[in-house]
């Protein structure tokens, strides 16, 4: 158990971060904190992928000095997935932030429950 | 390879590129392009559907750019995929037609073309979810789907819609975060991203009996992720606002197509990635089953307590999603067939209800409260008939689509060898009664005559068929789709069964 944990410390940290981010996105009332939680969650996934693609003692998969041997490089697929994931994460964060700005201009608060309460009052 | 086999690729690309072209077109032309594109994609899908239903190849994979299997990206099509694509196109077109009048009023001139960009992107992502054979591609298109759906809710820019969008986005992001984690863990376990390659490795792992706990967690978080995204109870808090306050086409498209796309992907993951025996052997399905049952009851109870007709229909969606997950949770092939059929029948019925509800509220001075809706069916006869048919279908009156899916659920439950039989039958009966309470209550109310002087006092106007030809035609087409599903169910069920066999 102990040895496994030391060997896989990166993955363990990624899982803990994922939990923290997930809980923040779910339970925080403040919209900005929710978005921070979302970013922590996504970054944790990228850490997990990067850990999984890394092979100790090898280089990044960019051919320099003409070395074409597969054994010299780490697994490039997880890095590719991380890149795609970052693009998605950035665009979703931007969308969420712009929505937050809209709501803040209208209701002068970042608390989602308070916004719902104000909406209900508006209706009456 | 026959030329028709290129259709999956063409239809995804066609809808995506018309989204891009729409960005430089004025609103009117964007709308025309959108209608044209959906009709073309529907025709192409129908062609593929006819080809797949008559040929004996079952299903085929389409290598994108001709790169061989583990490296390249793949699409895969069979009779079920082509049929679902055709169905999605039809429902999307009808929802857009039915809500067009309202949508022109509710969205500013400058944003008209943006609305159609989002619709095109949504369709292309739904088609990609249906056809893709690669899990990571599925994830990327799920995110496109989420963003486009968020845009469709928010395009009508009042406080309710923005709040609904942000609630929808939060729940969706939780779901897609879990799904992405699941995909990464599955990649870690098997070393592949293409569904068929993963399946081979999963079979080897399961046969060797290793990695039991990681596999269980992976299946669990992928399933929960997609369940959150498709608004399974208790993750439905965003549903009533998002479906209830957005412009009517968006509400209809979201409830009848977007959540169904995720469920279709989940069924694909069950059959093609993990293998249905492995899934049925784990306890994940029992969890889905129990939450499905809870959703069937709680969705209906919330709908009974609702005073706003659109929010009532939205809560009814929660109950119907519960039915679908209950069917998946039964863990038999019959249950999955019933779930897929209900996916179609609910898609056809719920969009009809949303569209006709708007006709009724318009005839009541825009008010959505039940007291004002009294006699609305006489003021707008087309919408009244549409709502009547939709309600009957949801309650499960024979001839309509909802009846067949309830019958299939009951059949699947009776054939079960385990403890799930009685809870299923009991909850099915209770839920049907609850459905009948709130839908028939509404039908009776809209068909209760009101004195002409009361109408004159409130200033409600009558709308005749001639004043709203497109709306009327849409309602008629919706009713025809519903009747086809209800009366020609046997060949459809056979095709679903054949399609599910091809999944494996």
Coordinates of C-alpha atoms in Angstrom, one line a residue:
Chain A
X1 CA 0.0 0.0 0.0
X2 CA 2.7 2.5 1.1
X3 CA 5.0 1.7 -1.8
X4 CA 2.1 2.0 -4.2
X5 CA 1.1 5.3 -2.8
X6 CA 4.7 6.7 -3.2
X7 CA 4.9 5.4 -6.8
X8 CA 1.5 6.9 -7.7
X9 CA 1.7 10.1 -5.7
X10 CA 0.8 12.2 -8.7
X11 CA -2.4 10.2 -9.4
X12 CA -3.4 10.3 -5.8
X13 CA -2.9 14.1 -5.7
X14 CA -4.9 14.4 -8.9
X15 CA -7.8 12.5 -7.4
X16 CA -7.8 14.6 -4.2
X17 CA -7.7 17.8 -6.3
X18 CA -10.6 16.4 -8.4
X19 CA -12.6 15.8 -5.3
X20 CA -11.9 19.4 -4.0
X21 CA -12.8 20.9 -7.3
X22 CA -15.9 18.9 -7.7
X23 CA -17.2 19.7 -4.2
X24 CA -16.5 23.4 -4.8
X25 CA -18.4 23.4 -8.1
X26 CA -21.3 21.6 -6.5
X27 CA -21.6 23.2 -3.0
X28 CA -20.2 26.8 -3.2
X29 CA -22.9 29.5 -3.4
X30 CA -20.6 32.1 -4.9
X31 CA -20.4 31.9 -8.6
X32 CA -16.7 32.9 -8.9
X33 CA -15.8 30.2 -6.3
X34 CA -17.8 27.7 -8.4
X35 CA -15.8 28.6 -11.5
X36 CA -12.6 28.3 -9.5
X37 CA -13.8 24.9 -8.4
X38 CA -14.4 23.9 -12.0
X39 CA -11.0 24.9 -13.0
X40 CA -9.4 23.0 -10.2
X41 CA -11.4 19.9 -11.3
X42 CA -10.4 20.1 -14.9
X43 CA -6.7 20.8 -14.0
X44 CA -6.8 17.7 -11.8
X45 CA -7.8 15.6 -14.8
X46 CA -5.0 17.1 -16.8
X47 CA -2.5 16.3 -14.0
X48 CA -3.8 12.7 -14.0
X49 CA -3.4 12.4 -17.8
X50 CA 0.1 14.0 -17.7
X51 CA 1.1 11.5 -15.0
X52 CA -0.2 8.6 -17.0
X53 CA 1.6 9.6 -20.1
X54 CA 5.0 10.3 -18.4
X55 CA 7.6 7.6 -18.5
X56 CA 10.6 8.3 -16.2
X57 CA 13.8 9.2 -18.0
X58 CA 12.3 10.0 -21.4
X59 CA 12.0 13.2 -23.4
X60 CA 9.0 15.2 -24.6
X61 CA 7.8 13.7 -27.9
X62 CA 9.4 16.4 -30.2
X63 CA 12.1 15.1 -32.6
X64 CA 15.3 17.0 -32.0
X65 CA 18.8 15.8 -32.9
X66 CA 17.3 13.3 -35.3
X67 CA 16.5 10.6 -32.6
X68 CA 13.6 8.7 -34.1
X69 CA 13.6 5.8 -31.6
X70 CA 10.2 5.3 -29.9
X71 CA 12.0 4.3 -26.7
X72 CA 13.4 7.8 -26.3
X73 CA 10.1 9.6 -25.9
X74 CA 7.1 9.6 -23.5
X75 CA 3.6 8.7 -24.7
X76 CA 2.3 11.6 -26.7
X77 CA -1.4 10.7 -26.7
X78 CA -2.3 11.9 -23.2
X79 CA -0.5 15.2 -23.9
X80 CA -2.7 15.6 -27.0
X81 CA -5.8 14.9 -24.9
X82 CA -4.6 17.5 -22.3
X83 CA -4.3 20.1 -25.0
X84 CA -7.9 19.4 -26.3
X85 CA -9.1 19.4 -22.7
X86 CA -7.5 22.8 -22.0
X87 CA -9.2 24.3 -25.1
X88 CA -12.6 23.1 -23.9
X89 CA -12.0 24.2 -20.3
X90 CA -10.9 27.7 -21.3
X91 CA -14.0 28.3 -23.5
X92 CA -16.4 27.0 -20.9
X93 CA -14.7 29.2 -18.2
X94 CA -15.1 32.2 -20.5
X95 CA -18.8 31.4 -21.0
X96 CA -19.4 31.0 -17.3
X97 CA -17.6 34.2 -16.4
X98 CA -19.5 36.2 -19.0
X99 CA -22.8 34.8 -17.6
X100 CA -21.6 35.8 -14.1
X101 CA -20.9 39.3 -15.2
X102 CA -24.5 39.5 -16.7
X103 CA -26.0 38.3 -13.5
X104 CA -23.9 40.6 -11.4
X105 CA -24.9 43.7 -13.4
X106 CA -28.6 42.8 -13.0
X107 CA -28.7 41.6 -9.4
X108 CA -25.6 43.1 -7.7
X109 CA -24.7 39.8 -6.0
X110 CA -22.7 36.7 -6.8
X111 CA -24.7 34.4 -4.5
X112 CA -26.7 32.1 -6.7
X113 CA -29.4 31.4 -4.0
X114 CA -29.8 35.1 -3.5
X115 CA -30.3 35.6 -7.2
X116 CA -33.0 33.0 -7.3
X117 CA -34.7 34.6 -4.3
X118 CA -34.6 38.0 -6.1
X119 CA -36.0 36.4 -9.2
X120 CA -38.9 34.9 -7.3
X121 CA -39.6 38.3 -5.8
X122 CA -39.6 40.0 -9.2
X123 CA -42.2 37.5 -10.4
X124 CA -44.7 38.4 -7.6
Chain B
X1 CA -18.0 0.6 -50.1
X2 CA -21.2 2.2 -51.3
X3 CA -21.4 5.9 -51.6
X4 CA -24.3 6.1 -49.2
X5 CA -21.9 4.9 -46.5
X6 CA -20.3 8.4 -46.5
X7 CA -23.6 9.9 -45.1
X8 CA -22.5 10.0 -41.4
X9 CA -19.5 12.1 -42.2
X10 CA -21.4 14.3 -44.7
X11 CA -24.2 15.0 -42.2
X12 CA -21.9 16.0 -39.4
X13 CA -19.8 18.2 -41.6
X14 CA -22.8 19.7 -43.4
X15 CA -24.4 20.9 -40.2
X16 CA -21.2 22.1 -38.7
X17 CA -20.2 24.1 -41.8
X18 CA -23.7 25.7 -42.1
X19 CA -23.2 26.9 -38.6
X20 CA -20.0 28.6 -39.7
X21 CA -21.5 30.1 -42.8
X22 CA -24.5 31.3 -40.8
X23 CA -22.3 33.6 -38.8
X24 CA -21.9 36.0 -41.8
X25 CA -25.5 35.7 -43.0
X26 CA -28.4 38.0 -42.0
X27 CA -31.0 36.4 -39.7
X28 CA -33.5 35.5 -42.5
X29 CA -31.0 33.8 -44.7
X30 CA -29.5 32.0 -41.7
X31 CA -32.9 30.6 -41.0
X32 CA -33.4 29.5 -44.6
X33 CA -30.0 27.8 -44.6
X34 CA -30.8 26.1 -41.3
X35 CA -34.1 24.7 -42.7
X36 CA -32.5 23.6 -45.9
X37 CA -29.6 22.0 -44.1
X38 CA -31.9 20.0 -41.7
X39 CA -34.0 18.8 -44.6
X40 CA -30.9 17.7 -46.5
X41 CA -29.5 15.9 -43.5
X42 CA -32.8 14.3 -42.8
X43 CA -33.0 13.1 -46.4
X44 CA -29.4 11.7 -46.3
X45 CA -30.2 10.0 -43.0
X46 CA -33.3 8.5 -44.5
X47 CA -31.3 7.2 -47.4
X48 CA -28.8 5.6 -45.1
X49 CA -31.6 4.2 -43.0
X50 CA -33.2 2.6 -46.0
X51 CA -29.9 1.2 -47.1
X52 CA -29.0 -0.2 -43.7
X53 CA -32.5 -1.7 -43.1
X54 CA -32.4 -3.6 -46.4
X55 CA -28.8 -4.6 -46.7
X56 CA -27.3 -7.4 -44.7
X57 CA -24.0 -5.8 -43.6
X58 CA -25.5 -4.9 -40.2
X59 CA -23.2 -2.1 -39.4
X60 CA -19.9 -0.7 -40.6
X61 CA -17.0 1.5 -39.4
X62 CA -15.9 4.5 -41.4
X63 CA -12.3 5.4 -41.0
X64 CA -11.8 9.2 -41.1
X65 CA -9.0 10.1 -43.5
X66 CA -8.4 6.3 -44.1
X67 CA -6.1 5.9 -41.1
X68 CA -6.3 2.4 -39.8
X69 CA -7.9 1.4 -36.5
X70 CA -5.8 2.2 -33.4
X71 CA -4.5 5.5 -34.7
X72 CA -7.3 7.0 -36.8
X73 CA -10.6 8.3 -35.7
X74 CA -13.7 6.3 -36.6
X75 CA -17.4 6.7 -37.2
X76 CA -19.7 3.8 -37.0
X77 CA -23.2 3.5 -38.4
X78 CA -26.0 0.9 -38.3
X79 CA -29.7 0.9 -38.6
X80 CA -30.3 2.3 -35.1
X81 CA -27.9 5.2 -35.6
X82 CA -29.3 6.2 -39.0
X83 CA -32.9 5.9 -37.7
X84 CA -32.1 8.0 -34.6
X85 CA -30.4 10.7 -36.8
X86 CA -33.4 10.8 -39.0
X87 CA -35.7 11.1 -36.0
X88 CA -33.6 13.9 -34.4
X89 CA -33.6 15.9 -37.6
X90 CA -37.4 15.6 -38.0
X91 CA -38.1 16.7 -34.4
X92 CA -35.6 19.5 -34.6
X93 CA -37.1 20.9 -37.7
X94 CA -40.7 20.7 -36.3
X95 CA -39.7 22.3 -33.0
X96 CA -38.1 25.2 -34.9
X97 CA -41.1 25.6 -37.1
X98 CA -43.5 25.4 -34.3
X99 CA -41.7 28.0 -32.2
X100 CA -40.7 30.3 -35.1
X101 CA -43.3 33.0 -34.6
X102 CA -42.5 33.2 -30.9
X103 CA -38.8 33.1 -31.5
X104 CA -38.9 36.1 -33.9
X105 CA -40.7 38.1 -31.2
X106 CA -38.4 37.1 -28.4
X107 CA -35.0 37.4 -30.0
X108 CA -33.7 40.6 -31.3
X109 CA -33.0 41.1 -35.0
X110 CA -29.3 41.1 -34.6
X111 CA -29.2 37.9 -32.7
X112 CA -31.4 35.9 -35.1
X113 CA -28.5 34.4 -37.0
X114 CA -26.7 33.6 -33.7
X115 CA -29.7 31.4 -32.8
X116 CA -29.3 29.4 -35.9
X117 CA -25.6 29.0 -35.5
X118 CA -26.3 27.4 -32.2
X119 CA -29.0 25.2 -33.7
X120 CA -26.6 24.0 -36.4
X121 CA -23.8 23.3 -33.9
X122 CA -26.2 21.5 -31.7
X123 CA -27.4 19.3 -34.5
X124 CA -23.9 18.5 -35.6
X125 CA -22.8 17.6 -32.1
X126 CA -25.9 15.4 -31.6
X127 CA -25.1 13.6 -34.9
X128 CA -21.5 13.2 -33.8
X129 CA -22.6 11.6 -30.5
X130 CA -24.8 9.2 -32.5
X131 CA -22.2 8.2 -35.0
X132 CA -18.8 8.4 -33.3
X133 CA -16.8 5.4 -32.4
X134 CA -14.2 7.2 -30.3
X135 CA -14.7 8.1 -26.7
X136 CA -12.6 11.2 -26.6
X137 CA -14.4 12.6 -29.7
X138 CA -17.6 11.9 -27.9
X139 CA -16.4 14.0 -24.9
X140 CA -15.4 16.9 -27.2
X141 CA -18.8 16.9 -28.9
X142 CA -20.6 16.6 -25.5
X143 CA -18.9 19.9 -24.6
X144 CA -20.0 21.5 -27.9
X145 CA -23.4 20.3 -27.2
X146 CA -23.4 21.7 -23.7
X147 CA -22.2 25.1 -24.8
X148 CA -24.7 25.3 -27.7
X149 CA -27.6 24.2 -25.4
X150 CA -26.6 26.8 -22.9
X151 CA -26.7 29.4 -25.7
X152 CA -30.1 28.3 -26.7
X153 CA -31.4 28.8 -23.2
X154 CA -29.8 32.1 -22.7
X155 CA -30.6 33.7 -26.1
X156 CA -33.8 35.1 -24.6
X157 CA -32.1 37.5 -22.3
X158 CA -34.1 37.9 -19.2
X159 CA -33.0 37.2 -15.6
X160 CA -34.7 33.8 -15.5
X161 CA -33.0 32.6 -18.6
X162 CA -29.5 33.6 -17.5
X163 CA -30.0 32.1 -14.1
X164 CA -31.3 28.9 -15.7
X165 CA -28.3 28.8 -18.1
X166 CA -25.9 29.1 -15.3
X167 CA -27.6 26.4 -13.3
X168 CA -27.7 24.2 -16.4
X169 CA -24.0 24.9 -17.1
X170 CA -23.0 24.0 -13.5
X171 CA -24.8 20.7 -13.6
X172 CA -23.5 19.9 -17.1
X173 CA -19.9 20.7 -16.1
X174 CA -20.2 18.4 -13.1
X175 CA -21.4 15.7 -15.4
X176 CA -18.8 16.2 -18.1
X177 CA -16.0 16.4 -15.5
X178 CA -17.0 13.0 -14.2
X179 CA -17.3 11.6 -17.7
X180 CA -13.8 12.9 -18.7
X181 CA -12.3 11.4 -15.6
X182 CA -14.0 8.1 -16.5
X183 CA -12.7 8.2 -20.0
X184 CA -9.1 9.0 -18.8
X185 CA -9.3 6.1 -16.3
X186 CA -10.6 3.8 -19.0
X187 CA -7.8 4.9 -21.3
X188 CA -5.3 4.2 -18.5
X189 CA -6.7 0.7 -17.9
X190 CA -7.0 -0.3 -21.6
X191 CA -4.6 1.9 -23.5
X192 CA -7.2 2.7 -26.2
X193 CA -9.8 5.4 -27.1
X194 CA -11.7 3.7 -29.9
X195 CA -14.7 1.9 -28.6
X196 CA -14.1 -1.5 -30.3
X197 CA -10.5 -1.6 -29.2
X198 CA -11.5 -0.8 -25.6
X199 CA -14.0 -3.5 -25.7
X200 CA -11.4 -6.2 -26.6
X201 CA -9.2 -5.1 -23.7
X202 CA -12.1 -4.9 -21.3
X203 CA -13.0 -8.5 -22.1
X204 CA -9.4 -9.6 -21.5
X205 CA -9.3 -7.7 -18.2
X206 CA -12.6 -9.1 -17.0
X207 CA -11.6 -12.7 -18.1
X208 CA -8.4 -12.4 -16.1
X209 CA -10.3 -11.1 -13.1
X210 CA -7.9 -8.2 -12.4
X211 CA -8.6 -4.5 -11.8
X212 CA -12.1 -5.2 -10.6
X213 CA -12.4 -2.1 -8.4
X214 CA -10.9 0.4 -10.9
X215 CA -13.2 -1.0 -13.5
X216 CA -16.2 -0.6 -11.3
X217 CA -15.3 3.0 -10.4
X218 CA -14.7 3.8 -14.1
X219 CA -18.1 2.5 -15.2
X220 CA -19.7 4.2 -12.2
X221 CA -18.4 7.7 -12.8
X222 CA -19.1 7.5 -16.5
X223 CA -22.6 6.4 -15.9
X224 CA -23.3 9.0 -13.2
X225 CA -21.7 11.7 -15.4
X226 CA -24.0 11.1 -18.3
X227 CA -27.0 10.6 -15.9
X228 CA -26.4 14.1 -14.4
X229 CA -26.2 15.6 -17.9
X230 CA -29.4 14.0 -19.0
X231 CA -31.2 15.3 -15.8
X232 CA -31.9 12.1 -14.0
X233 CA -33.6 12.7 -10.6
X234 CA -32.1 14.1 -8.2
X235 CA -29.9 16.2 -10.6
X236 CA -32.9 17.9 -12.2
X237 CA -32.9 21.2 -10.3
X238 CA -32.1 23.1 -13.5
X239 CA -34.8 21.5 -15.6
X240 CA -38.0 23.5 -14.8
X241 CA -36.3 26.9 -15.3
X242 CA -34.3 26.0 -18.4
X243 CA -37.3 24.3 -20.2
X244 CA -39.9 26.6 -18.8
X245 CA -38.5 30.1 -19.5
X246 CA -36.4 29.7 -22.6
X247 CA -37.9 30.4 -26.0
X248 CA -40.2 27.6 -26.9
X249 CA -38.1 26.0 -29.7
X250 CA -35.2 25.8 -27.3
X251 CA -37.3 24.2 -24.6
X252 CA -38.6 21.6 -27.1
X253 CA -35.2 20.9 -28.5
X254 CA -33.5 20.6 -25.1
X255 CA -36.1 18.3 -23.6
X256 CA -36.7 16.1 -26.6
X257 CA -33.2 15.9 -28.2
X258 CA -30.3 17.1 -26.0
X259 CA -30.9 14.8 -23.0
X260 CA -31.7 12.0 -25.4
X261 CA -28.3 12.4 -27.1
X262 CA -26.6 11.7 -23.8
X263 CA -28.8 8.7 -23.1
X264 CA -28.0 7.3 -26.6
X265 CA -24.3 7.7 -25.9
X266 CA -24.7 5.9 -22.6
X267 CA -26.4 3.0 -24.2
X268 CA -23.6 2.9 -26.8
X269 CA -21.1 2.9 -23.9
X270 CA -22.9 0.0 -22.2
X271 CA -23.0 -2.1 -25.3
X272 CA -20.0 -1.2 -27.3
X273 CA -17.4 -0.2 -24.7
X274 CA -18.0 -2.1 -21.5
X275 CA -20.2 -4.9 -22.8
X276 CA -23.7 -5.4 -21.5
X277 CA -23.0 -8.5 -19.5
X278 CA -20.3 -6.8 -17.5
X279 CA -22.6 -3.9 -16.8
X280 CA -25.5 -6.1 -15.9
X281 CA -23.1 -8.0 -13.6
X282 CA -22.1 -4.8 -11.7
X283 CA -24.5 -3.0 -9.3
X284 CA -24.4 0.2 -11.3
X285 CA -27.7 -0.6 -13.0
X286 CA -29.5 -1.1 -9.7
X287 CA -28.6 2.5 -8.8
X288 CA -29.9 3.7 -12.1
X289 CA -33.0 1.6 -11.6
X290 CA -33.8 3.1 -8.1
X291 CA -33.1 6.7 -9.1
X292 CA -35.3 6.1 -12.2
X293 CA -38.1 4.9 -10.1
X294 CA -37.8 7.9 -7.7
X295 CA -37.7 10.3 -10.7
X296 CA -40.9 8.8 -12.0
X297 CA -42.7 9.5 -8.8
X298 CA -41.1 12.8 -7.7
X299 CA -41.3 14.3 -11.2
X300 CA -45.0 13.7 -11.4
X301 CA -45.7 14.9 -7.9
X302 CA -43.8 18.1 -8.6
X303 CA -45.8 18.5 -11.8
X304 CA -49.1 18.1 -10.0
X305 CA -48.1 21.0 -7.6
X306 CA -47.1 23.3 -10.5
X307 CA -49.3 26.2 -11.5
X308 CA -47.4 27.2 -14.6
X309 CA -48.1 25.1 -17.7
X310 CA -44.6 25.2 -19.2
X311 CA -43.0 24.3 -15.8
X312 CA -45.5 21.5 -15.5
X313 CA -44.4 20.0 -18.8
X314 CA -40.8 20.4 -17.8
X315 CA -41.4 18.5 -14.5
X316 CA -43.1 15.8 -16.6
X317 CA -39.8 15.5 -18.5
X318 CA -38.1 14.6 -15.3
X319 CA -40.6 11.8 -14.8
X320 CA -40.1 10.5 -18.4
X321 CA -36.3 10.5 -18.1
X322 CA -36.9 8.4 -15.0
X323 CA -38.8 5.9 -17.2
X324 CA -35.9 5.6 -19.6
X325 CA -33.4 5.0 -16.8
X326 CA -35.7 2.6 -15.2
X327 CA -35.8 0.7 -18.5
X328 CA -32.0 0.7 -18.7
X329 CA -31.8 -0.4 -15.0
X330 CA -33.8 -3.5 -15.6
X331 CA -30.7 -5.0 -17.0
X332 CA -32.4 -7.1 -19.7
X333 CA -32.4 -6.6 -23.5
X334 CA -36.2 -6.1 -23.4
X335 CA -35.7 -3.3 -20.9
X336 CA -33.2 -1.5 -23.2
X337 CA -35.5 -1.9 -26.2
X338 CA -38.3 -0.3 -24.1
X339 CA -35.9 2.5 -23.1
X340 CA -34.9 3.2 -26.7
X341 CA -38.5 3.2 -27.8
X342 CA -39.5 5.6 -25.0
X343 CA -36.6 7.8 -26.0
X344 CA -38.3 8.2 -29.4
X345 CA -41.9 8.4 -28.1
X346 CA -41.0 11.0 -25.4
X347 CA -39.0 13.0 -27.9
X348 CA -41.9 13.2 -30.3
X349 CA -44.5 13.9 -27.6
X350 CA -42.7 16.4 -25.4
X351 CA -41.8 18.7 -28.2
X352 CA -45.5 18.6 -29.3
X353 CA -46.6 19.5 -25.8
X354 CA -44.2 22.4 -25.5
X355 CA -45.1 23.8 -29.0
X356 CA -48.9 23.5 -28.4
X357 CA -48.7 24.9 -24.9
X358 CA -47.3 28.1 -26.4
X359 CA -50.3 28.3 -28.7
X360 CA -52.5 28.0 -25.7
X361 CA -50.7 30.6 -23.6
X362 CA -50.7 33.0 -26.6
X363 CA -54.5 32.7 -26.8
X364 CA -54.6 33.6 -23.1
X365 CA -52.9 36.9 -23.3
X366 CA -49.4 35.4 -22.7
X367 CA -50.3 34.2 -19.2
X368 CA -49.1 30.7 -18.3
X369 CA -51.2 30.3 -15.2
X370 CA -54.0 27.7 -15.1
X371 CA -56.7 30.1 -14.2
X372 CA -56.2 32.1 -17.4
X373 CA -56.0 29.0 -19.6
X374 CA -59.6 28.0 -19.1
X375 CA -61.2 27.5 -22.5
X376 CA -57.9 28.2 -24.3
X377 CA -58.5 25.2 -26.6
X378 CA -61.5 26.9 -28.1
X379 CA -59.6 30.1 -28.8
X380 CA -56.8 28.2 -30.5
X381 CA -58.2 25.0 -31.8
X382 CA -55.0 23.6 -33.4
X383 CA -53.0 24.0 -30.3
X384 CA -55.8 22.5 -28.3
X385 CA -55.8 19.4 -30.4
X386 CA -52.0 19.2 -30.2
X387 CA -52.1 19.4 -26.4
X388 CA -54.8 16.8 -26.3
X389 CA -52.9 14.3 -28.4
X390 CA -49.6 15.0 -26.4
X391 CA -51.4 14.5 -23.1
X392 CA -53.0 11.3 -24.2
X393 CA -49.7 10.0 -25.5
X394 CA -48.0 10.9 -22.2
X395 CA -50.7 9.2 -20.1
X396 CA -50.6 6.1 -22.3
X397 CA -53.9 6.0 -24.1
X398 CA -53.8 3.4 -26.9
X399 CA -53.1 4.4 -30.6
X400 CA -50.6 7.0 -29.4
X401 CA -46.8 6.5 -28.9
X402 CA -46.7 6.7 -25.1
X403 CA -49.0 3.6 -24.8
X404 CA -46.6 1.4 -26.7
X405 CA -43.6 2.4 -24.6
X406 CA -45.5 1.8 -21.4
X407 CA -46.6 -1.6 -22.7
X408 CA -43.0 -2.4 -23.5
X409 CA -41.9 -1.4 -20.0
X410 CA -44.6 -3.6 -18.5
X411 CA -43.6 -6.5 -20.7
X412 CA -40.0 -6.1 -19.9
X413 CA -40.9 -6.1 -16.2
X414 CA -43.1 -9.2 -16.3
X415 CA -40.3 -11.2 -18.0
X416 CA -37.8 -10.3 -15.3
X417 CA -36.3 -13.1 -13.3
X418 CA -35.4 -11.0 -10.2
X419 CA -36.7 -8.7 -7.5
X420 CA -37.2 -5.8 -9.8
X421 CA -40.4 -7.0 -11.2
X422 CA -42.9 -5.8 -8.5
X423 CA -41.4 -2.4 -7.8
X424 CA -41.4 -1.7 -11.6
X425 CA -45.0 -2.7 -12.1
X426 CA -46.2 -0.8 -9.0
X427 CA -44.3 2.4 -9.8
X428 CA -45.4 2.2 -13.4
X429 CA -49.0 2.0 -12.3
X430 CA -48.7 4.8 -9.7
X431 CA -46.8 7.0 -12.2
X432 CA -49.4 6.5 -14.9
X433 CA -52.2 7.6 -12.5
X434 CA -50.2 10.7 -11.5
X435 CA -49.5 11.5 -15.1
X436 CA -53.2 11.2 -15.8
X437 CA -54.0 13.5 -12.9
X438 CA -52.0 16.5 -14.1
X439 CA -52.4 16.1 -17.8
X440 CA -56.1 15.4 -17.8
X441 CA -56.6 18.2 -15.3
X442 CA -55.0 20.5 -17.9
X443 CA -57.0 19.0 -20.8
X444 CA -60.3 19.5 -18.9
X445 CA -59.4 23.0 -18.0
X446 CA -58.5 24.1 -21.6
X447 CA -61.7 22.5 -22.9
X448 CA -64.0 24.2 -20.3
X449 CA -66.0 26.8 -22.1
X450 CA -65.8 30.4 -20.9
X451 CA -68.6 33.1 -21.3
X452 CA -67.9 35.5 -24.2
X453 CA -68.2 38.5 -21.9
X454 CA -65.4 37.2 -19.6
X455 CA -63.2 36.8 -22.7
X456 CA -64.0 40.3 -23.9
X457 CA -63.2 41.7 -20.4
X458 CA -59.8 39.9 -20.4
X459 CA -59.1 40.8 -24.0
X460 CA -58.2 37.3 -25.1
X461 CA -58.1 36.7 -28.9
X462 CA -59.1 33.7 -30.9
X463 CA -56.6 32.4 -33.4
X464 CA -57.7 30.5 -36.5
X465 CA -55.8 28.1 -38.6
X466 CA -55.4 30.6 -41.4
X467 CA -53.6 33.1 -39.2
X468 CA -50.9 30.5 -38.2
X469 CA -50.5 28.2 -41.1
X470 CA -46.9 27.1 -40.2
X471 CA -47.8 26.5 -36.6
X472 CA -50.9 24.4 -37.7
X473 CA -48.9 22.4 -40.2
X474 CA -46.3 21.7 -37.6
X475 CA -48.8 20.5 -35.0
X476 CA -50.4 18.2 -37.7
X477 CA -47.0 16.7 -38.6
X478 CA -46.2 16.2 -34.9
X479 CA -49.4 14.3 -34.5
X480 CA -48.6 12.2 -37.5
X481 CA -45.2 11.3 -36.1
X482 CA -46.8 10.4 -32.8
X483 CA -49.4 8.2 -34.6
X484 CA -46.8 6.4 -36.7
X485 CA -44.8 5.6 -33.5
X486 CA -48.0 4.4 -31.9
X487 CA -49.6 2.4 -34.6
X488 CA -46.6 1.1 -36.6
X489 CA -44.6 0.2 -33.5
X490 CA -43.9 -3.5 -34.4
X491 CA -41.5 -2.8 -37.3
X492 CA -39.8 0.0 -35.3
X493 CA -39.3 -2.3 -32.3
X494 CA -37.8 -5.0 -34.6
X495 CA -35.4 -2.4 -36.1
X496 CA -34.4 -1.3 -32.6
X497 CA -33.7 -4.9 -31.6
X498 CA -31.7 -5.4 -34.8
X499 CA -29.8 -2.2 -34.2
X500 CA -28.9 -3.2 -30.6
X501 CA -27.6 -6.5 -31.8
X502 CA -25.4 -4.7 -34.3
X503 CA -24.0 -2.6 -31.4
X504 CA -22.2 -5.6 -30.0

